[in-house]
Amino acid sequence: MGSEMIMVDDVAFAPELTLTKPLALWGTGLTDIEIHFLQIKYNAIGIYLEKDVISHLSSWKGKSATELADDDTFFEALVSAPVEKFFRVVVIKEIKGAQYGVQLESAVRERLVAVDKYEEEEEEALEKVTDFFQTKYFKPESVITFSFPTSGKAEISFVTEGKPEAKLTVENANVTEMIQKWYLGGSSAVSPTTVQSLAEKLAAVLVQ
């Protein structure tokens, strides 16, 4: 088994990791913006999913990576697939955690409002997530992880140099789903390069 690290920019990602089940690295990418023709890279992203995820995507057998990347129903199926998922986000550019928290909050809230699922419980759960990031400082090489067991909960962890790991459990299934969609939401996801990478890797296996 190849254990070569996979590099995204200068950030290394293990090709596999195990939570309760072995997960494989199915997608990598960056969040970045362009300002005056300069590319500013914020985070490197690795998306880990159970290998068995393929069995839940059989309707897309034989589709090209381009077709998958443009097909939001494919990413809906990926989000709702009952497999463990794990997102590893590594900071490249230093920012305040509050900035990241606000981006996450507004993306999740918009998605919930759009499907009429933003009630008091969701608001409270999302507020806890925003508060969690409010006090953090994202130094380069800090690591944010989102762990999604199949229970409909999520566990968020933050590790930065010189501090103990901080953790938060998100109990609300609707908020959990929309956090997944922030990274796995096809055309509306935060990182188009990650979506493209997922489409390419999954298409290559769906061809077989």
mmCIF file of C-alpha atoms in Angstrom:
data_model
loop_
_atom_site.group_PDB
_atom_site.id
_atom_site.type_symbol
_atom_site.label_atom_id
_atom_site.label_comp_id
_atom_site.label_asym_id
_atom_site.label_seq_id
_atom_site.Cartn_x
_atom_site.Cartn_y
_atom_site.Cartn_z
ATOM 1 C CA MET A 1 0.000 0.000 0.000
ATOM 2 C CA GLY A 2 1.440 3.387 -0.990
ATOM 3 C CA SER A 3 1.905 5.598 2.046
ATOM 4 C CA GLU A 4 3.337 8.533 0.095
ATOM 5 C CA MET A 5 2.130 11.820 1.545
ATOM 6 C CA ILE A 6 0.043 13.893 -0.838
ATOM 7 C CA MET A 7 1.126 17.501 -1.081
ATOM 8 C CA VAL A 8 -1.220 20.446 -1.449
ATOM 9 C CA ASP A 9 0.879 23.528 -1.837
ATOM 10 C CA ASP A 10 3.434 22.791 0.930
ATOM 11 C CA VAL A 11 0.992 20.954 3.157
ATOM 12 C CA ALA A 12 1.215 17.175 3.516
ATOM 13 C CA PHE A 13 -1.857 14.942 3.696
ATOM 14 C CA ALA A 14 -1.746 11.254 4.580
ATOM 15 C CA PRO A 15 -3.403 9.165 1.817
ATOM 16 C CA GLU A 16 -5.378 7.237 4.447
ATOM 17 C CA LEU A 17 -6.411 7.583 8.058
ATOM 18 C CA THR A 18 -8.623 5.648 10.427
ATOM 19 C CA LEU A 19 -11.376 6.985 12.658
ATOM 20 C CA THR A 20 -13.642 4.076 13.460
ATOM 21 C CA LYS A 21 -13.147 2.860 9.876
ATOM 22 C CA PRO A 22 -10.335 3.314 7.359
ATOM 23 C CA LEU A 23 -10.841 6.467 5.305
ATOM 24 C CA ALA A 24 -9.124 7.410 2.052
ATOM 25 C CA LEU A 25 -8.166 10.870 0.800
ATOM 26 C CA TRP A 26 -10.692 11.432 -2.008
ATOM 27 C CA GLY A 27 -10.173 15.135 -2.603
ATOM 28 C CA THR A 28 -7.713 17.941 -1.954
ATOM 29 C CA GLY A 29 -7.718 21.639 -2.718
ATOM 30 C CA LEU A 30 -7.317 25.184 -1.481
ATOM 31 C CA THR A 31 -9.440 28.085 -0.421
ATOM 32 C CA ASP A 32 -7.977 31.162 -1.992
ATOM 33 C CA ILE A 33 -8.928 34.517 -3.426
ATOM 34 C CA GLU A 34 -7.378 36.667 -6.083
ATOM 35 C CA ILE A 35 -6.699 40.295 -5.245
ATOM 36 C CA HIS A 36 -5.191 42.469 -7.969
ATOM 37 C CA PHE A 37 -3.982 39.369 -9.834
ATOM 38 C CA LEU A 38 -2.294 37.983 -6.745
ATOM 39 C CA GLN A 39 -3.459 34.611 -5.523
ATOM 40 C CA ILE A 40 -3.801 34.576 -1.742
ATOM 41 C CA LYS A 41 -4.072 31.069 -0.335
ATOM 42 C CA TYR A 42 -5.890 30.671 2.965
ATOM 43 C CA ASN A 43 -6.248 26.963 3.651
ATOM 44 C CA ALA A 44 -5.276 23.582 2.250
ATOM 45 C CA ILE A 45 -8.089 21.035 2.388
ATOM 46 C CA GLY A 46 -8.176 17.246 2.475
ATOM 47 C CA ILE A 47 -11.465 15.340 2.225
ATOM 48 C CA TYR A 48 -11.409 11.801 3.630
ATOM 49 C CA LEU A 49 -14.263 9.371 3.011
ATOM 50 C CA GLU A 50 -14.832 5.670 3.500
ATOM 51 C CA LYS A 51 -13.779 3.677 0.440
ATOM 52 C CA ASP A 52 -17.273 2.237 0.386
ATOM 53 C CA VAL A 53 -18.665 5.657 -0.588
ATOM 54 C CA ILE A 54 -18.538 4.437 -4.204
ATOM 55 C CA SER A 55 -21.353 1.939 -3.586
ATOM 56 C CA HIS A 56 -23.689 4.880 -2.847
ATOM 57 C CA LEU A 57 -22.842 6.654 -6.104
ATOM 58 C CA SER A 58 -23.532 3.911 -8.626
ATOM 59 C CA SER A 59 -26.067 6.068 -10.545
ATOM 60 C CA TRP A 60 -23.090 8.080 -11.810
ATOM 61 C CA LYS A 61 -21.092 5.159 -13.197
ATOM 62 C CA GLY A 62 -19.199 6.046 -16.349
ATOM 63 C CA LYS A 63 -19.612 9.814 -16.011
ATOM 64 C CA SER A 64 -16.613 12.021 -16.690
ATOM 65 C CA ALA A 65 -14.974 14.196 -14.039
ATOM 66 C CA THR A 66 -16.324 17.287 -15.812
ATOM 67 C CA GLU A 67 -19.870 15.919 -15.725
ATOM 68 C CA LEU A 68 -19.565 15.091 -12.021
ATOM 69 C CA ALA A 69 -18.034 18.454 -11.120
ATOM 70 C CA ASP A 70 -20.989 20.225 -12.763
ATOM 71 C CA ASP A 71 -23.646 17.987 -11.236
ATOM 72 C CA ASP A 72 -24.898 19.253 -7.877
ATOM 73 C CA THR A 73 -27.150 16.204 -7.430
ATOM 74 C CA PHE A 74 -23.985 14.087 -7.406
ATOM 75 C CA PHE A 75 -22.621 16.144 -4.496
ATOM 76 C CA GLU A 76 -26.005 15.939 -2.729
ATOM 77 C CA ALA A 77 -25.665 12.141 -2.943
ATOM 78 C CA LEU A 78 -22.108 12.380 -1.617
ATOM 79 C CA VAL A 79 -23.257 14.422 1.392
ATOM 80 C CA SER A 80 -26.150 12.091 2.170
ATOM 81 C CA ALA A 81 -24.110 8.881 1.673
ATOM 82 C CA PRO A 82 -24.163 7.072 5.043
ATOM 83 C CA VAL A 83 -20.381 6.846 5.360
ATOM 84 C CA GLU A 84 -17.893 8.425 7.738
ATOM 85 C CA LYS A 85 -16.351 11.645 6.486
ATOM 86 C CA PHE A 86 -13.413 13.639 7.798
ATOM 87 C CA PHE A 87 -12.266 17.066 6.569
ATOM 88 C CA ARG A 88 -8.772 18.275 7.420
ATOM 89 C CA VAL A 89 -8.204 21.986 6.887
ATOM 90 C CA VAL A 90 -4.672 23.340 7.335
ATOM 91 C CA VAL A 91 -4.046 27.067 7.692
ATOM 92 C CA ILE A 92 -1.656 28.611 5.164
ATOM 93 C CA LYS A 93 -2.379 32.301 5.722
ATOM 94 C CA GLU A 94 -2.691 33.632 9.227
ATOM 95 C CA ILE A 95 -6.140 34.996 10.099
ATOM 96 C CA LYS A 96 -8.322 35.401 13.164
ATOM 97 C CA GLY A 97 -10.476 32.367 13.851
ATOM 98 C CA ALA A 98 -13.433 34.745 14.094
ATOM 99 C CA GLN A 99 -13.116 35.501 10.358
ATOM 100 C CA TYR A 100 -13.326 31.824 9.494
ATOM 101 C CA GLY A 101 -16.190 31.345 11.971
ATOM 102 C CA VAL A 102 -18.215 34.167 10.405
ATOM 103 C CA GLN A 103 -17.718 32.744 6.887
ATOM 104 C CA LEU A 104 -18.780 29.310 8.059
ATOM 105 C CA GLU A 105 -21.762 30.714 9.936
ATOM 106 C CA SER A 106 -23.135 32.753 7.048
ATOM 107 C CA ALA A 107 -22.626 29.906 4.554
ATOM 108 C CA VAL A 108 -24.438 27.436 6.809
ATOM 109 C CA ARG A 109 -27.206 29.881 7.704
ATOM 110 C CA GLU A 110 -27.886 30.771 4.046
ATOM 111 C CA ARG A 111 -28.145 27.102 3.135
ATOM 112 C CA LEU A 112 -30.522 26.390 6.033
ATOM 113 C CA VAL A 113 -32.720 29.395 5.253
ATOM 114 C CA ALA A 114 -32.902 28.351 1.590
ATOM 115 C CA VAL A 115 -34.441 24.989 2.535
ATOM 116 C CA ASP A 116 -36.526 26.426 5.368
ATOM 117 C CA LYS A 117 -34.660 24.592 8.133
ATOM 118 C CA TYR A 118 -33.328 27.518 10.123
ATOM 119 C CA GLU A 119 -35.189 27.274 13.437
ATOM 120 C CA GLU A 120 -34.211 28.066 17.004
ATOM 121 C CA GLU A 121 -32.308 24.778 17.470
ATOM 122 C CA GLU A 122 -30.221 25.422 14.366
ATOM 123 C CA GLU A 123 -29.535 28.995 15.397
ATOM 124 C CA GLU A 124 -28.298 27.839 18.813
ATOM 125 C CA ALA A 125 -26.120 25.077 17.372
ATOM 126 C CA LEU A 126 -24.608 27.464 14.841
ATOM 127 C CA GLU A 127 -23.965 30.084 17.507
ATOM 128 C CA LYS A 128 -21.872 27.528 19.412
ATOM 129 C CA VAL A 129 -19.781 26.938 16.294
ATOM 130 C CA THR A 130 -19.228 30.687 15.800
ATOM 131 C CA ASP A 131 -18.313 31.084 19.485
ATOM 132 C CA PHE A 132 -15.873 28.170 19.230
ATOM 133 C CA PHE A 133 -13.895 29.924 16.465
ATOM 134 C CA GLN A 134 -14.307 33.404 17.966
ATOM 135 C CA THR A 135 -11.509 32.859 20.497
ATOM 136 C CA LYS A 136 -9.079 31.022 18.179
ATOM 137 C CA TYR A 137 -6.140 32.405 16.285
ATOM 138 C CA PHE A 138 -5.263 30.673 13.013
ATOM 139 C CA LYS A 139 -1.485 30.630 12.845
ATOM 140 C CA PRO A 140 0.007 28.973 9.753
ATOM 141 C CA GLU A 141 0.009 25.172 10.141
ATOM 142 C CA SER A 142 -2.883 25.226 12.601
ATOM 143 C CA VAL A 143 -5.301 22.405 11.801
ATOM 144 C CA ILE A 144 -9.085 22.479 11.846
ATOM 145 C CA THR A 145 -10.811 19.128 11.454
ATOM 146 C CA PHE A 146 -14.450 18.227 10.946
ATOM 147 C CA SER A 147 -15.329 14.655 11.752
ATOM 148 C CA PHE A 148 -18.694 13.311 10.573
ATOM 149 C CA PRO A 149 -19.629 9.913 11.947
ATOM 150 C CA THR A 150 -22.838 8.496 10.482
ATOM 151 C CA SER A 151 -24.872 9.600 13.517
ATOM 152 C CA GLY A 152 -25.772 13.046 12.142
ATOM 153 C CA LYS A 153 -23.452 14.790 14.591
ATOM 154 C CA ALA A 154 -20.155 16.463 13.847
ATOM 155 C CA GLU A 155 -17.036 16.961 15.900
ATOM 156 C CA ILE A 156 -14.903 20.014 15.227
ATOM 157 C CA SER A 157 -11.339 20.142 16.480
ATOM 158 C CA PHE A 158 -8.718 22.894 16.409
ATOM 159 C CA VAL A 159 -5.021 22.331 16.989
ATOM 160 C CA THR A 160 -2.438 25.090 17.008
ATOM 161 C CA GLU A 161 1.139 25.253 18.242
ATOM 162 C CA GLY A 162 1.567 25.543 21.980
ATOM 163 C CA LYS A 163 -2.073 25.011 22.937
ATOM 164 C CA PRO A 164 -4.112 21.936 23.843
ATOM 165 C CA GLU A 165 -6.557 20.654 21.250
ATOM 166 C CA ALA A 166 -9.975 22.359 21.430
ATOM 167 C CA LYS A 167 -13.087 20.381 20.517
ATOM 168 C CA LEU A 168 -16.753 21.017 19.909
ATOM 169 C CA THR A 169 -19.557 18.581 19.145
ATOM 170 C CA VAL A 170 -22.349 19.787 16.866
ATOM 171 C CA GLU A 171 -25.479 17.880 17.860
ATOM 172 C CA ASN A 172 -27.811 19.370 15.259
ATOM 173 C CA ALA A 173 -28.122 17.196 12.132
ATOM 174 C CA ASN A 174 -29.229 20.071 9.868
ATOM 175 C CA VAL A 175 -26.249 22.232 10.829
ATOM 176 C CA THR A 176 -23.967 19.207 10.413
ATOM 177 C CA GLU A 177 -25.308 18.597 6.907
ATOM 178 C CA MET A 178 -24.747 22.201 5.843
ATOM 179 C CA ILE A 179 -21.186 22.247 7.220
ATOM 180 C CA GLN A 180 -20.556 19.242 4.956
ATOM 181 C CA LYS A 181 -22.128 21.125 2.060
ATOM 182 C CA TRP A 182 -19.847 24.098 2.628
ATOM 183 C CA TYR A 183 -16.971 21.858 1.530
ATOM 184 C CA LEU A 184 -18.849 19.252 -0.548
ATOM 185 C CA GLY A 185 -21.600 21.374 -2.073
ATOM 186 C CA GLY A 186 -20.614 21.192 -5.742
ATOM 187 C CA SER A 187 -21.037 24.567 -7.452
ATOM 188 C CA SER A 188 -21.755 26.360 -4.163
ATOM 189 C CA ALA A 189 -18.821 24.895 -2.211
ATOM 190 C CA VAL A 190 -16.144 27.114 -0.689
ATOM 191 C CA SER A 191 -13.282 25.516 -2.646
ATOM 192 C CA PRO A 192 -13.788 24.825 -6.383
ATOM 193 C CA THR A 193 -10.381 23.083 -6.552
ATOM 194 C CA THR A 194 -11.527 20.580 -3.912
ATOM 195 C CA VAL A 195 -14.767 19.902 -5.810
ATOM 196 C CA GLN A 196 -12.764 19.347 -9.007
ATOM 197 C CA SER A 197 -10.360 17.002 -7.217
ATOM 198 C CA LEU A 198 -13.235 14.953 -5.732
ATOM 199 C CA ALA A 199 -14.898 14.723 -9.152
ATOM 200 C CA GLU A 200 -11.673 13.489 -10.775
ATOM 201 C CA LYS A 201 -10.892 10.847 -8.140
ATOM 202 C CA LEU A 202 -14.460 9.579 -7.895
ATOM 203 C CA ALA A 203 -14.945 9.526 -11.683
ATOM 204 C CA ALA A 204 -11.772 7.447 -12.070
ATOM 205 C CA VAL A 205 -13.198 4.788 -9.731
ATOM 206 C CA LEU A 206 -16.780 4.983 -11.052
ATOM 207 C CA VAL A 207 -15.463 4.084 -14.509
ATOM 208 C CA GLN A 208 -14.276 0.678 -13.296
#
